[in-house]
Structure formats: C-alpha cells, structure tokens
Amino acid sequence: MRAGGLPILTYHAFDTTGSVTATDPVWFADTLSALTNAGFQAVDLASWIARGRPSVERGFALTIDDGLRSIFEVADVVARYRVSATIFLATDRVGSDNGWPGQPAKVPRGRILSWSELASLESLGFRFAAHGRTHVPLDRCDDTQLDEELRGSRDAIEQRLGRACSLFAYPYGRSNTKVRLAVRRHYAAAFGTRLDTANARQDLHQISRIDAYYLRSSHALDRLTTGKLEGWLRVRRTLREGRAAMTHPLSWRLARA
Ligand SMILES: [Zn+2]
C-alpha cells in the first residue's frame, strides 16, 4: 500500500451516549484492534513532528481533546495496544469540567481529569499538549489575552507535569493568520479540525485531523485500514464546508469542538 497522509484521529468523550463528541469505549477498542490487525502502528505525534513529518506506511496517531475523565474508560486499551495518545488540555479547566462559555448545548458536560490523574496516565502511553487556558476561541482574543492563552497553557503543562510541551490544538479548530503567527512563537506545531490526513506539505501550524465522528461505521473503518479513506474524506469535507456556509457560519465547526 502506498503511504498516504497520516490519519491523526481526534476523540473527545468515551461513553455510550451517542452524542456528537462521544465514542463508545467498545468501538474505540474495536478500532485499535482493526488497525493493529491491518498492520497499522501508532506514531508518537511529538516525535513525528520532530522528524519532519515523514510519510509513514500504515501509521496513525491518536489525539484526545479536553482531557475528560472518561479517558479512564479507554486507558487500559491504550496501554494494551502500546499506543501513544496525545491529550490536548485547556489548562485552567484541569480538575474542573468542560462547561466553558461557548460550549454548545448539545455537547454533554463532563468532568476533566486532575493534574495528578493526568500524571498517572503517562506510564500507560498518554502524552500531554496544549489547548489554551480557558478554551476561548483564539480568533476573538486581543493580543494580551492571546499571549496569556498560549504561554499560560504551555507553562502550566510543563510545570505541573514536568514535560516539554511543543504541540497545540486550536479550541473549536479556530484560528486566523494572527493567531497562527502567535502560536508559531510558542509551539513546534499546531492542529486544526480540517478533515483530512496529515502530511509535510500542510502548514506546520494548521495540521489536519480526522474527528472520530467520521469513523463511527465499520465501512469508514474499513476505508481507513485499506488506505481508501482520503477520497471519502474529500467528499465529506465538501459536504461539511457546504453545510457550514449555508447555515450559521460557526455552527458546524462548533459542533466539532
Ligand atoms: Zn476542545
């Protein structure tokens, strides 16, 4: 199979509610099983970035946004398959919940792991990266707040978890040129929500990911494990962008937050 882009999968909550941001823990285990059986290996995102984003045949990466406590539902699976999973943290919300201003009503509220709980996950394969301090959309921040969000979340992770923090994910996937320039000063790379696999041709501070919402069917999982995902994603992306343009310009992207 020709090495295409790297599928960087994005998860939020792990439960059976069926909400737009939830993944059934059993389905998550089935996904890792299918990937492993197809010869796929998880890539550690920070080292993939440090190595210049090489093309990886049958590679994938796991990311989990917001650091909800439901990560405990899949921690044993991550450990069993020996995969690296990067958790993006809105650091002021650590130990609290995801009920920040602007959180869409359809996203279920949940507790967020404490610093000590996060530290306990490191030996299982979890890694930590920044998602701002308060989960505010960064394109609405003035210069001072933007700097506090970017610098503050990195410093909190480095001080509380004792590990370098080089990666960032934009809250709601939202950024603009000014935001990306600021992020570049603080982080080696940053991730958005554009629905695509990742490759070295993309802006290093606007790397694409694939929301797990699009991997909920066995058909989609088959496409991923047989290397046929990219064409299908292109169609989904066109549909999503068309829908976002026709309805409220932020509604769809916020739903994928
Ligand atoms: Zn988030």
PDB file of N, CA and C and ligand atoms in Angstrom, residues 12 64-67 88-90 100 103 131 135 169-173 209 256-257, ligand 1:
ATOM      1  N   HIS A  12     -12.980  12.929  21.849  1.00  0.00           N
ATOM      2  CA  HIS A  12     -13.321  13.787  22.988  1.00  0.00           C
ATOM      3  C   HIS A  12     -13.737  12.907  24.173  1.00  0.00           C
ATOM      4  N   ILE A  64      -6.692  13.275  21.828  1.00  0.00           N
ATOM      5  CA  ILE A  64      -7.915  13.378  22.624  1.00  0.00           C
ATOM      6  C   ILE A  64      -7.991  14.813  23.144  1.00  0.00           C
ATOM      7  N   ASP A  65      -9.021  15.537  22.749  1.00  0.00           N
ATOM      8  CA  ASP A  65      -9.143  16.938  23.150  1.00  0.00           C
ATOM      9  C   ASP A  65      -9.889  17.074  24.475  1.00  0.00           C
ATOM     10  N   ASP A  66      -9.459  18.005  25.289  1.00  0.00           N
ATOM     11  CA  ASP A  66     -10.130  18.496  26.503  1.00  0.00           C
ATOM     12  C   ASP A  66      -9.798  17.713  27.779  1.00  0.00           C
ATOM     13  N   GLY A  67      -9.320  16.462  27.694  1.00  0.00           N
ATOM     14  CA  GLY A  67      -8.892  15.736  28.899  1.00  0.00           C
ATOM     15  C   GLY A  67     -10.012  15.307  29.823  1.00  0.00           C
ATOM     16  N   PHE A  88      -4.905  16.956  24.543  1.00  0.00           N
ATOM     17  CA  PHE A  88      -4.808  18.423  24.479  1.00  0.00           C
ATOM     18  C   PHE A  88      -5.639  19.029  25.615  1.00  0.00           C
ATOM     19  N   LEU A  89      -4.967  19.807  26.468  1.00  0.00           N
ATOM     20  CA  LEU A  89      -5.572  20.306  27.697  1.00  0.00           C
ATOM     21  C   LEU A  89      -5.806  21.812  27.681  1.00  0.00           C
ATOM     22  N   ALA A  90      -7.052  22.228  28.026  1.00  0.00           N
ATOM     23  CA  ALA A  90      -7.332  23.629  28.345  1.00  0.00           C
ATOM     24  C   ALA A  90      -7.002  23.766  29.830  1.00  0.00           C
ATOM     25  N   TRP A 100     -17.381  25.388  29.703  1.00  0.00           N
ATOM     26  CA  TRP A 100     -16.862  26.740  29.467  1.00  0.00           C
ATOM     27  C   TRP A 100     -17.848  27.548  28.632  1.00  0.00           C
ATOM     28  N   GLN A 103     -19.559  26.652  25.023  1.00  0.00           N
ATOM     29  CA  GLN A 103     -19.706  25.217  24.776  1.00  0.00           C
ATOM     30  C   GLN A 103     -21.123  24.961  24.240  1.00  0.00           C
ATOM     31  N   HIS A 131      -4.086  23.313  24.717  1.00  0.00           N
ATOM     32  CA  HIS A 131      -5.358  23.587  24.032  1.00  0.00           C
ATOM     33  C   HIS A 131      -5.873  24.947  24.539  1.00  0.00           C
ATOM     34  N   HIS A 135     -10.185  27.595  26.836  1.00  0.00           N
ATOM     35  CA  HIS A 135     -10.954  27.092  25.689  1.00  0.00           C
ATOM     36  C   HIS A 135     -11.695  28.211  24.961  1.00  0.00           C
ATOM     37  N   ALA A 169      -3.426  22.467  20.016  1.00  0.00           N
ATOM     38  CA  ALA A 169      -4.645  22.274  19.204  1.00  0.00           C
ATOM     39  C   ALA A 169      -5.562  23.465  19.445  1.00  0.00           C
ATOM     40  N   TYR A 170      -6.065  24.077  18.361  1.00  0.00           N
ATOM     41  CA  TYR A 170      -6.908  25.261  18.475  1.00  0.00           C
ATOM     42  C   TYR A 170      -8.273  24.896  19.041  1.00  0.00           C
ATOM     43  N   PRO A 171      -8.733  25.597  20.101  1.00  0.00           N
ATOM     44  CA  PRO A 171     -10.110  25.379  20.571  1.00  0.00           C
ATOM     45  C   PRO A 171     -11.088  25.613  19.421  1.00  0.00           C
ATOM     46  N   TYR A 172     -12.034  24.708  19.236  1.00  0.00           N
ATOM     47  CA  TYR A 172     -13.025  24.734  18.146  1.00  0.00           C
ATOM     48  C   TYR A 172     -12.355  24.661  16.769  1.00  0.00           C
ATOM     49  N   GLY A 173     -11.061  24.390  16.730  1.00  0.00           N
ATOM     50  CA  GLY A 173     -10.347  24.361  15.455  1.00  0.00           C
ATOM     51  C   GLY A 173     -10.147  25.742  14.844  1.00  0.00           C
ATOM     52  N   ARG A 209      -6.737  16.966  10.931  1.00  0.00           N
ATOM     53  CA  ARG A 209      -7.051  15.780  11.740  1.00  0.00           C
ATOM     54  C   ARG A 209      -8.378  15.189  11.266  1.00  0.00           C
ATOM     55  N   ARG A 256     -18.104  20.410  16.202  1.00  0.00           N
ATOM     56  CA  ARG A 256     -16.952  19.515  16.160  1.00  0.00           C
ATOM     57  C   ARG A 256     -15.897  19.918  17.189  1.00  0.00           C
ATOM     58  N   ALA A 257     -16.247  20.757  18.148  1.00  0.00           N
ATOM     59  CA  ALA A 257     -15.251  21.293  19.077  1.00  0.00           C
ATOM     60  C   ALA A 257     -14.773  20.249  20.024  1.00  0.00           C
TER      61      ALA A 257
HETATM   62 ZN    ZN B   1     -11.610  21.386  22.851  1.00  0.00          ZN
END
